[in-house]
GROMACS .gro file of C-alpha atoms in nm:
model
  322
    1UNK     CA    1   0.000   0.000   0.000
    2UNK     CA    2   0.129   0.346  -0.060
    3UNK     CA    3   0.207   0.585   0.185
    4UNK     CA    4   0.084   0.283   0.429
    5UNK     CA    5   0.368   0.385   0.653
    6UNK     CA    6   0.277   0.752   0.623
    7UNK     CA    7   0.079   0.968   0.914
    8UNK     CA    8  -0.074   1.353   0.843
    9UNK     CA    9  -0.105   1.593   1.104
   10UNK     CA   10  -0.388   1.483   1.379
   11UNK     CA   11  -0.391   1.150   1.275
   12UNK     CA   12  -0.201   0.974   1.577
   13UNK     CA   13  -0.367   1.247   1.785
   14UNK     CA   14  -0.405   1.063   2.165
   15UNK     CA   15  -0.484   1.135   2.528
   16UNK     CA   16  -0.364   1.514   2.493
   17UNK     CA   17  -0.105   1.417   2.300
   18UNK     CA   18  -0.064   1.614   1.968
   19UNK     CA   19   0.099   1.275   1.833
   20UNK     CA   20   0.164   0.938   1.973
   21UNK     CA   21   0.390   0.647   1.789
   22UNK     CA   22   0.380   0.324   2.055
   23UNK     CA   23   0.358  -0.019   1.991
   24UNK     CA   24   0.006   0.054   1.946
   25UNK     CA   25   0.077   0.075   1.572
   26UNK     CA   26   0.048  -0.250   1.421
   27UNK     CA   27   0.417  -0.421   1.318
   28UNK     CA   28   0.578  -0.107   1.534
   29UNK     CA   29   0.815  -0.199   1.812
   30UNK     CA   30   1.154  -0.039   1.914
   31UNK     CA   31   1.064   0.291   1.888
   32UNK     CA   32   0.815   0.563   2.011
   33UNK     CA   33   0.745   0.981   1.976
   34UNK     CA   34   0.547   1.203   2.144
   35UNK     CA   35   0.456   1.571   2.085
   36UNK     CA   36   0.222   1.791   2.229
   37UNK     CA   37   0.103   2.157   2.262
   38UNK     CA   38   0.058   2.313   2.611
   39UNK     CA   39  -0.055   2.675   2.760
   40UNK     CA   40  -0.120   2.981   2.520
   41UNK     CA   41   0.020   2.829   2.218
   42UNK     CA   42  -0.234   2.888   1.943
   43UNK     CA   43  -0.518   3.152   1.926
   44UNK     CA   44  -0.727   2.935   1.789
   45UNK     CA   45  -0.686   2.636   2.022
   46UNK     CA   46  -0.722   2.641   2.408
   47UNK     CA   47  -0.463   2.361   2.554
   48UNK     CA   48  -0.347   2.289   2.919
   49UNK     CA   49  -0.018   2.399   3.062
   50UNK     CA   50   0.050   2.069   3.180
   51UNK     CA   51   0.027   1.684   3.080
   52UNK     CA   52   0.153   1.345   3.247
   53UNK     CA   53   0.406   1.126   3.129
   54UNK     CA   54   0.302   0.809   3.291
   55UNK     CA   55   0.588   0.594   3.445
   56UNK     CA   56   0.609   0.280   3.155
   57UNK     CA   57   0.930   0.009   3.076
   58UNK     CA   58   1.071   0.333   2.815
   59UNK     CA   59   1.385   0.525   2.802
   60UNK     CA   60   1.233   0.879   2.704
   61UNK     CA   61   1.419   1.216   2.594
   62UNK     CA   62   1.252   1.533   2.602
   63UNK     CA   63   1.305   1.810   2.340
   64UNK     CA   64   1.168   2.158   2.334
   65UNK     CA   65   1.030   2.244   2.017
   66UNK     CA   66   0.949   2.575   2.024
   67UNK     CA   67   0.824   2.804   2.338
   68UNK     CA   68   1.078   2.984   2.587
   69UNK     CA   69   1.058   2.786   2.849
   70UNK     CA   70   0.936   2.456   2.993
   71UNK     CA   71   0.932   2.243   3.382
   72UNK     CA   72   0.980   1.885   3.400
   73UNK     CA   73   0.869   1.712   3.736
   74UNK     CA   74   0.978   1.374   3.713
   75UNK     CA   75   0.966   1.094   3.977
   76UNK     CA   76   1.243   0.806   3.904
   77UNK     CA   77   1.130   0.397   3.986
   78UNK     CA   78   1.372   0.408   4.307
   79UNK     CA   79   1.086   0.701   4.400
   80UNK     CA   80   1.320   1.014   4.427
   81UNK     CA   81   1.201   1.282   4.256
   82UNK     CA   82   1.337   1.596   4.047
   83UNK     CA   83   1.237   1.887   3.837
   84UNK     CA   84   1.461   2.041   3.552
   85UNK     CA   85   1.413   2.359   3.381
   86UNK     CA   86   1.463   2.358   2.974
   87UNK     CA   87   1.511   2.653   2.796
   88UNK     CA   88   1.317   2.626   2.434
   89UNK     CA   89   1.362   2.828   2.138
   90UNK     CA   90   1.133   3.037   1.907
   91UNK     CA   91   1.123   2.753   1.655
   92UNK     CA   92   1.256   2.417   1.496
   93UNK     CA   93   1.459   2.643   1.264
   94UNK     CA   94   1.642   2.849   1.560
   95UNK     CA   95   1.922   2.640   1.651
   96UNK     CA   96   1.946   2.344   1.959
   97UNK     CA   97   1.743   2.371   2.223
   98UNK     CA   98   1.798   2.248   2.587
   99UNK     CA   99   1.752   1.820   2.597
  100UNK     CA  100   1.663   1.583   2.898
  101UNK     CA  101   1.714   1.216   2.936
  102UNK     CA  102   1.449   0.999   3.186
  103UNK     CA  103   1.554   0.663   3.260
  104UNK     CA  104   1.306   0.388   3.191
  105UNK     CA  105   0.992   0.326   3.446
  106UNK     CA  106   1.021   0.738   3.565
  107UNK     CA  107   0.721   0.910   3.531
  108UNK     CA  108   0.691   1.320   3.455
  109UNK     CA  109   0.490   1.607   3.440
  110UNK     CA  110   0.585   1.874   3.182
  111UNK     CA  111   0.462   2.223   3.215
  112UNK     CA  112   0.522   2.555   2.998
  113UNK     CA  113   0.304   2.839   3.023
  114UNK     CA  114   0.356   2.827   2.597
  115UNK     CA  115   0.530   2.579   2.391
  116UNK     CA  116   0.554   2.241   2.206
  117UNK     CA  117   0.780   1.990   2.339
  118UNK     CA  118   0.863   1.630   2.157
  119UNK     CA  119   0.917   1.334   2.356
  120UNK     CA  120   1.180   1.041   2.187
  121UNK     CA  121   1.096   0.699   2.352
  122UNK     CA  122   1.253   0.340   2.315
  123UNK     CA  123   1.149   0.046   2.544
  124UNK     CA  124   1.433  -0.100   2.809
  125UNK     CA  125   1.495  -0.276   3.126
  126UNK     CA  126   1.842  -0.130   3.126
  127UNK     CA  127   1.883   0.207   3.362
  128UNK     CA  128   2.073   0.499   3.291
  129UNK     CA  129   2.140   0.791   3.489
  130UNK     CA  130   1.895   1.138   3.411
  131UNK     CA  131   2.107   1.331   3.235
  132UNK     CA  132   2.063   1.727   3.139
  133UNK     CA  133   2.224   1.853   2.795
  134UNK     CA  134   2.182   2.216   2.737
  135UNK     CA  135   2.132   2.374   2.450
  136UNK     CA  136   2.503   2.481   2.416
  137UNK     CA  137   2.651   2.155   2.432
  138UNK     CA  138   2.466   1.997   2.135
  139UNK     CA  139   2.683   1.886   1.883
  140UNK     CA  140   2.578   2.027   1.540
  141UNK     CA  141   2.672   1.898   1.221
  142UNK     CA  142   2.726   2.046   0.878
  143UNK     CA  143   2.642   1.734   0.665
  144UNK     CA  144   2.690   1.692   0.284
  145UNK     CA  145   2.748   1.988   0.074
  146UNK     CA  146   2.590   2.172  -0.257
  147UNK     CA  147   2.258   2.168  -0.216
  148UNK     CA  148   2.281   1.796  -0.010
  149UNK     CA  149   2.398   2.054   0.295
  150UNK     CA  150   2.191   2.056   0.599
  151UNK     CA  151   2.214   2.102   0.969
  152UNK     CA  152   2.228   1.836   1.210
  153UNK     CA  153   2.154   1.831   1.578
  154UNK     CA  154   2.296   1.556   1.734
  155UNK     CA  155   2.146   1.562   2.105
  156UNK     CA  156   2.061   1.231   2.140
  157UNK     CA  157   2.305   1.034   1.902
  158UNK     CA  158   2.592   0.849   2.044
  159UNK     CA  159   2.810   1.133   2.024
  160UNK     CA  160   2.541   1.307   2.247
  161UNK     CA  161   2.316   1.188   2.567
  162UNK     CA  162   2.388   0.844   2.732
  163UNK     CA  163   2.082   0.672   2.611
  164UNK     CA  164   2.036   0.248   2.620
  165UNK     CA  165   1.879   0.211   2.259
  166UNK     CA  166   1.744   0.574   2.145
  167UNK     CA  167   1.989   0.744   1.862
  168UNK     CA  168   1.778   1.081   1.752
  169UNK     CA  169   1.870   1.369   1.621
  170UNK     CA  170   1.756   1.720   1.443
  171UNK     CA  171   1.813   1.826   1.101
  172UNK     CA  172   1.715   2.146   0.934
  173UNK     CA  173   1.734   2.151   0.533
  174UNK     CA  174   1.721   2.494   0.362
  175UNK     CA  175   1.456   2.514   0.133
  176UNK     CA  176   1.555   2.364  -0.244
  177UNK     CA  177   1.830   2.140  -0.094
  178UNK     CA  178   1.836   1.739  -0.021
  179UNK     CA  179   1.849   1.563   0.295
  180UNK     CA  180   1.832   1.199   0.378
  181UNK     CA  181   2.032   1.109   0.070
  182UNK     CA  182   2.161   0.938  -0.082
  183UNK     CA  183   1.883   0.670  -0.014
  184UNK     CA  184   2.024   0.427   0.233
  185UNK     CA  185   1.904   0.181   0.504
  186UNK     CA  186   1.947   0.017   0.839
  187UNK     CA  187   1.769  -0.310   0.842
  188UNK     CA  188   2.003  -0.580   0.788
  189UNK     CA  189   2.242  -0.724   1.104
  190UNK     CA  190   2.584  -0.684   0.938
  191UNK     CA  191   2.843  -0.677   1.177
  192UNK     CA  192   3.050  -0.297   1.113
  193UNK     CA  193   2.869  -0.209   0.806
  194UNK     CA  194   2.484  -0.189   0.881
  195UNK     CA  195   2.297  -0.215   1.209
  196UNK     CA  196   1.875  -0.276   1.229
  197UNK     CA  197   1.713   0.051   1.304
  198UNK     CA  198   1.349   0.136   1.298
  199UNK     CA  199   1.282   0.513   1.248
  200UNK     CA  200   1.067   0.802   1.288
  201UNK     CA  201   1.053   1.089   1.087
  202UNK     CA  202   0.863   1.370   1.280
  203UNK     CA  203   0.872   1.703   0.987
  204UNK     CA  204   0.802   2.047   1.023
  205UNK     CA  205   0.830   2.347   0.741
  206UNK     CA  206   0.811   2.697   0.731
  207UNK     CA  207   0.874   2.944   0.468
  208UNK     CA  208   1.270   2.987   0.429
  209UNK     CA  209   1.446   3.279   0.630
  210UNK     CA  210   1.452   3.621   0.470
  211UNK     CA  211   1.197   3.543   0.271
  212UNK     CA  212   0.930   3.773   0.145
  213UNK     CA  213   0.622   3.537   0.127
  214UNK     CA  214   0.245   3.621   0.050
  215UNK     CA  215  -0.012   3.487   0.363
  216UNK     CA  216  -0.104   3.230   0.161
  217UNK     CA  217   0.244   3.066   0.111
  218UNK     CA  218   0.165   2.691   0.210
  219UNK     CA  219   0.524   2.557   0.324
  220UNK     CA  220   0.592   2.194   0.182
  221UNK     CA  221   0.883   1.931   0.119
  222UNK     CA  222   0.876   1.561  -0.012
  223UNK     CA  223   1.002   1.242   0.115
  224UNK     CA  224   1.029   0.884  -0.020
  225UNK     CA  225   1.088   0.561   0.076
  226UNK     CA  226   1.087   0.223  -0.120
  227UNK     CA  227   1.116  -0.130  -0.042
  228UNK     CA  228   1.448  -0.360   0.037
  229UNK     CA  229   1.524  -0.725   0.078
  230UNK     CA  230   1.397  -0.651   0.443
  231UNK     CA  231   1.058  -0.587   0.327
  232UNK     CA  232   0.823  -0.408   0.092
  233UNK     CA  233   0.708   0.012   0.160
  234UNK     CA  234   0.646   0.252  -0.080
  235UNK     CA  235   0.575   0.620   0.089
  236UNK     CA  236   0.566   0.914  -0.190
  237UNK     CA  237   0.430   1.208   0.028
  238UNK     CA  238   0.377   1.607   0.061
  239UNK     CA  239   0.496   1.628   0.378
  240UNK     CA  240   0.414   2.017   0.616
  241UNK     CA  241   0.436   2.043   0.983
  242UNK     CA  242   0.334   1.782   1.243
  243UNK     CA  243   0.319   1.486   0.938
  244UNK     CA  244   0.479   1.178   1.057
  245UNK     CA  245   0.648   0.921   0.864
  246UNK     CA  246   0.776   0.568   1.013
  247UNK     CA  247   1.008   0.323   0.832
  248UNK     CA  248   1.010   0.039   0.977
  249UNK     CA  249   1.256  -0.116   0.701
  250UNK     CA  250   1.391  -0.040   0.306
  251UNK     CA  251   1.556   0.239   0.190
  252UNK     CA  252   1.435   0.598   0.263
  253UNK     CA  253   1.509   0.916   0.114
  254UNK     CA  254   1.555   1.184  -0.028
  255UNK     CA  255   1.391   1.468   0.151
  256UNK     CA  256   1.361   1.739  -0.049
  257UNK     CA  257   1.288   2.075   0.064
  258UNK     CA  258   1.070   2.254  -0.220
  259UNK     CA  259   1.247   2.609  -0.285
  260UNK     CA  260   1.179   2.916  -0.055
  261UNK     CA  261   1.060   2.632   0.244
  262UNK     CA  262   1.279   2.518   0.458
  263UNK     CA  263   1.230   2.139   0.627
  264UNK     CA  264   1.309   2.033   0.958
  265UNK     CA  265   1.276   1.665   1.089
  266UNK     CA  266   1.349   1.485   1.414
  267UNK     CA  267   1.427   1.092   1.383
  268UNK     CA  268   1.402   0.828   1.632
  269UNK     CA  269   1.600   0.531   1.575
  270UNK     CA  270   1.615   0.240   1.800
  271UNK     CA  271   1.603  -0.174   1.741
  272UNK     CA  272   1.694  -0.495   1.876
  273UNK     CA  273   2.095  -0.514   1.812
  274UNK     CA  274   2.284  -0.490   2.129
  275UNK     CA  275   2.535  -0.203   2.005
  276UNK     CA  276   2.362   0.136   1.987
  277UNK     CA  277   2.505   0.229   1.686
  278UNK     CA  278   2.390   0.393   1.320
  279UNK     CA  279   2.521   0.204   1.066
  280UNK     CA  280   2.361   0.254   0.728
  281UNK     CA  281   2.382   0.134   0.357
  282UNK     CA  282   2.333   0.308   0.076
  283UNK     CA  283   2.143   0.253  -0.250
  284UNK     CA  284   2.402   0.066  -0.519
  285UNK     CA  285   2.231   0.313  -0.748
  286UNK     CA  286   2.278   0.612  -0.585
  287UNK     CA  287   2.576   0.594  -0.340
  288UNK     CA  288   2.830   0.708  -0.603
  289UNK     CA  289   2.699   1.061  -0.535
  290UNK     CA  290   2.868   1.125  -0.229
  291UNK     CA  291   3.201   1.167  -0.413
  292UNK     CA  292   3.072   1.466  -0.597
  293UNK     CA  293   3.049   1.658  -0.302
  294UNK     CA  294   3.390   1.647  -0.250
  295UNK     CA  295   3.387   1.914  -0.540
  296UNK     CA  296   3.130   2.137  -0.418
  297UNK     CA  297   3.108   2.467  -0.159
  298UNK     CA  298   2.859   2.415   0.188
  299UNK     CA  299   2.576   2.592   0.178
  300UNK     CA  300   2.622   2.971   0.319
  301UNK     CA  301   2.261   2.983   0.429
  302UNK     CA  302   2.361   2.744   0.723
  303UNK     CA  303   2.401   2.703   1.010
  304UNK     CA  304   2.063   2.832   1.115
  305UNK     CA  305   2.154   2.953   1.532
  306UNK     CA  306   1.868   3.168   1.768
  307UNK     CA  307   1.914   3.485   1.539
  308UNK     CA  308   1.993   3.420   1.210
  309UNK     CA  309   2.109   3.213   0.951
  310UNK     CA  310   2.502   3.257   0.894
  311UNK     CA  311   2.795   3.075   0.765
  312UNK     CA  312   2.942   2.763   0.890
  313UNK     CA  313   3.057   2.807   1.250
  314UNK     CA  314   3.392   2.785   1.407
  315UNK     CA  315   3.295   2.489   1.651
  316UNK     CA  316   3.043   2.317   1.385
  317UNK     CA  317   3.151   1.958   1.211
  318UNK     CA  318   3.137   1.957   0.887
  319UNK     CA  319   3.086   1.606   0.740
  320UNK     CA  320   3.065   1.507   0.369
  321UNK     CA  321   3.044   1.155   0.481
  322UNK     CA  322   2.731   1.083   0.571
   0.00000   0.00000   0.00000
């Protein structure tokens, strides 16, 4: 079925929740998301300022989206409690924002008197410490190059927070560039070259900075997947803000950002290997396209920070690799 794997805005809508992946989902398993909307976030909406994570057997980390400020209560399964303050950020497309980790079986309240706030989720037994990463201390990424360059925010990769089985990360895409490309997969055990992932694609868009668009610019990008020896998916979507997309196996990519929109998306990887580690394989067909980039200039429009889009900074990575 196409765009089986696919999920618009509203449609995973649950208990509050603006959008909730779980095992739930038929043939889902290692991985889970959660956003939601609290306080005075929309004038069109009325939402509360508060909502319960429930203590469950899940890793979880907790991402601000966009709002200034947010309080997490959370109670840990040894029954000590603590609250941590995350600063937020005026949107997806303003740089890293503040990150929490919560172990598995701790339960939460999150409050902000504004905001939207993500929660990354991945089922475990195995404990880990709650760990704090401010918005300062996320790695960032300059991946690719030409108009394959985008912004990555690694908060919750390897490389980032302590996590059992959750790799996630951030990636912004200027509007008329590629991202998630070449087309590649993580489904396959194969010791140092590919590791089994599922994934969750979580997109926003907005009309690209320093544009000068009417009120009736509709922000948009496009994303693909397509089956693999693993099994068969075919998702060929328009994808705006709060969409969801879930690959649960085959090759995935490109997103492409449709000129004067940017794209952002947060992905959720997690799955049943032992080693938390990304290790992908690219399309035969496709792959060779990497080596061209060795040729081209990074994009100038990146990276996006809290003020303005700039060139590349002094303490960003810059990776043509991946």
């Amino acid at each position: 079925m196409i765009n089986e794997w696919f999920h618009p805005a509203g449609s995973l809508a649950r208990e509050g929740f603006d959008s909730v992946v779980d095992a739930d989902i038929d043939g889902w398993t290692h991985t889970g998301f959660r956003s939601v909307t609290l306080g005075d976030s929309s004038p069109d909406e009325q939402h509360p300022t508060a909502i319960e994570l429930a203590a469950a057997a899940v890793e979880r980390v907790l991402v601000p989206l966009a709002g200034e400020s947010f309080t997490v209560d959370y109670t840990l399964s040894d029954g000590s409690t603590g609250s941590r303050e995350l600063t937020g950020r005026a949107s997806v497309f303003h740089g890293p924002a503040d990150c929490l980790y919560l172990p598995t079986g701790a339960s939460a309240t999150v409050s902000s008197a504004a905001g939207r706030i993500a929660i990354a989720e991945a089922p475990t037994a195995e404990s880990r410490p709650v760990q704090f990463l401010p918005a300062a201390e996320v790695p960032v990424e300059l991946r690719g190059s030409g108009i394959s360059s985008r912004q990555v925010h690694n908060f919750a990769t390897p490389a980032g927070l302590d996590c059992v089985k959750i790799i996630a990360c951030e990636v912004i895409t200027p509007g008329g560039n590629w991202s998630s490309y070449p087309p590649h997969k993580h489904d396959e055990a194969i010791p140092g070259s590919e590791s089994r992932l599922e994934e969750i694609y979580y997109f926003e868009t907005a009309v690209s900075r320093g544009s000068n668009a009417p009120e009736a610019a509709d922000p948009f990008s496009l994303f693909s997947t397509y089956s693999s020896g693993a099994g068969e998916i075919t998702t060929s979507a328009t994808v705006r803000t709060g969409d969801i997309a879930l690959v649960p196996y085959g090759y995935h990519g490109p997103l492409a950002a449709a000129p004067g929109y940017d794209n952002y998306y947060l992905n959720v990887m997690a799955g049943p290997d032992e080693e938390r580690v990304w290790l992908i394989s690219d399309d035969p067909a496709h792959g060779w396209v990497r080596e061209e980039w060795e040729a081209l200039e990074f994009d100038t429009r990146l990276p996006y920070t809290g003020d303005s889009a700039g060139s590349a900074a002094a303490d960003s990575e810059t990776s043509k690799e991946k």
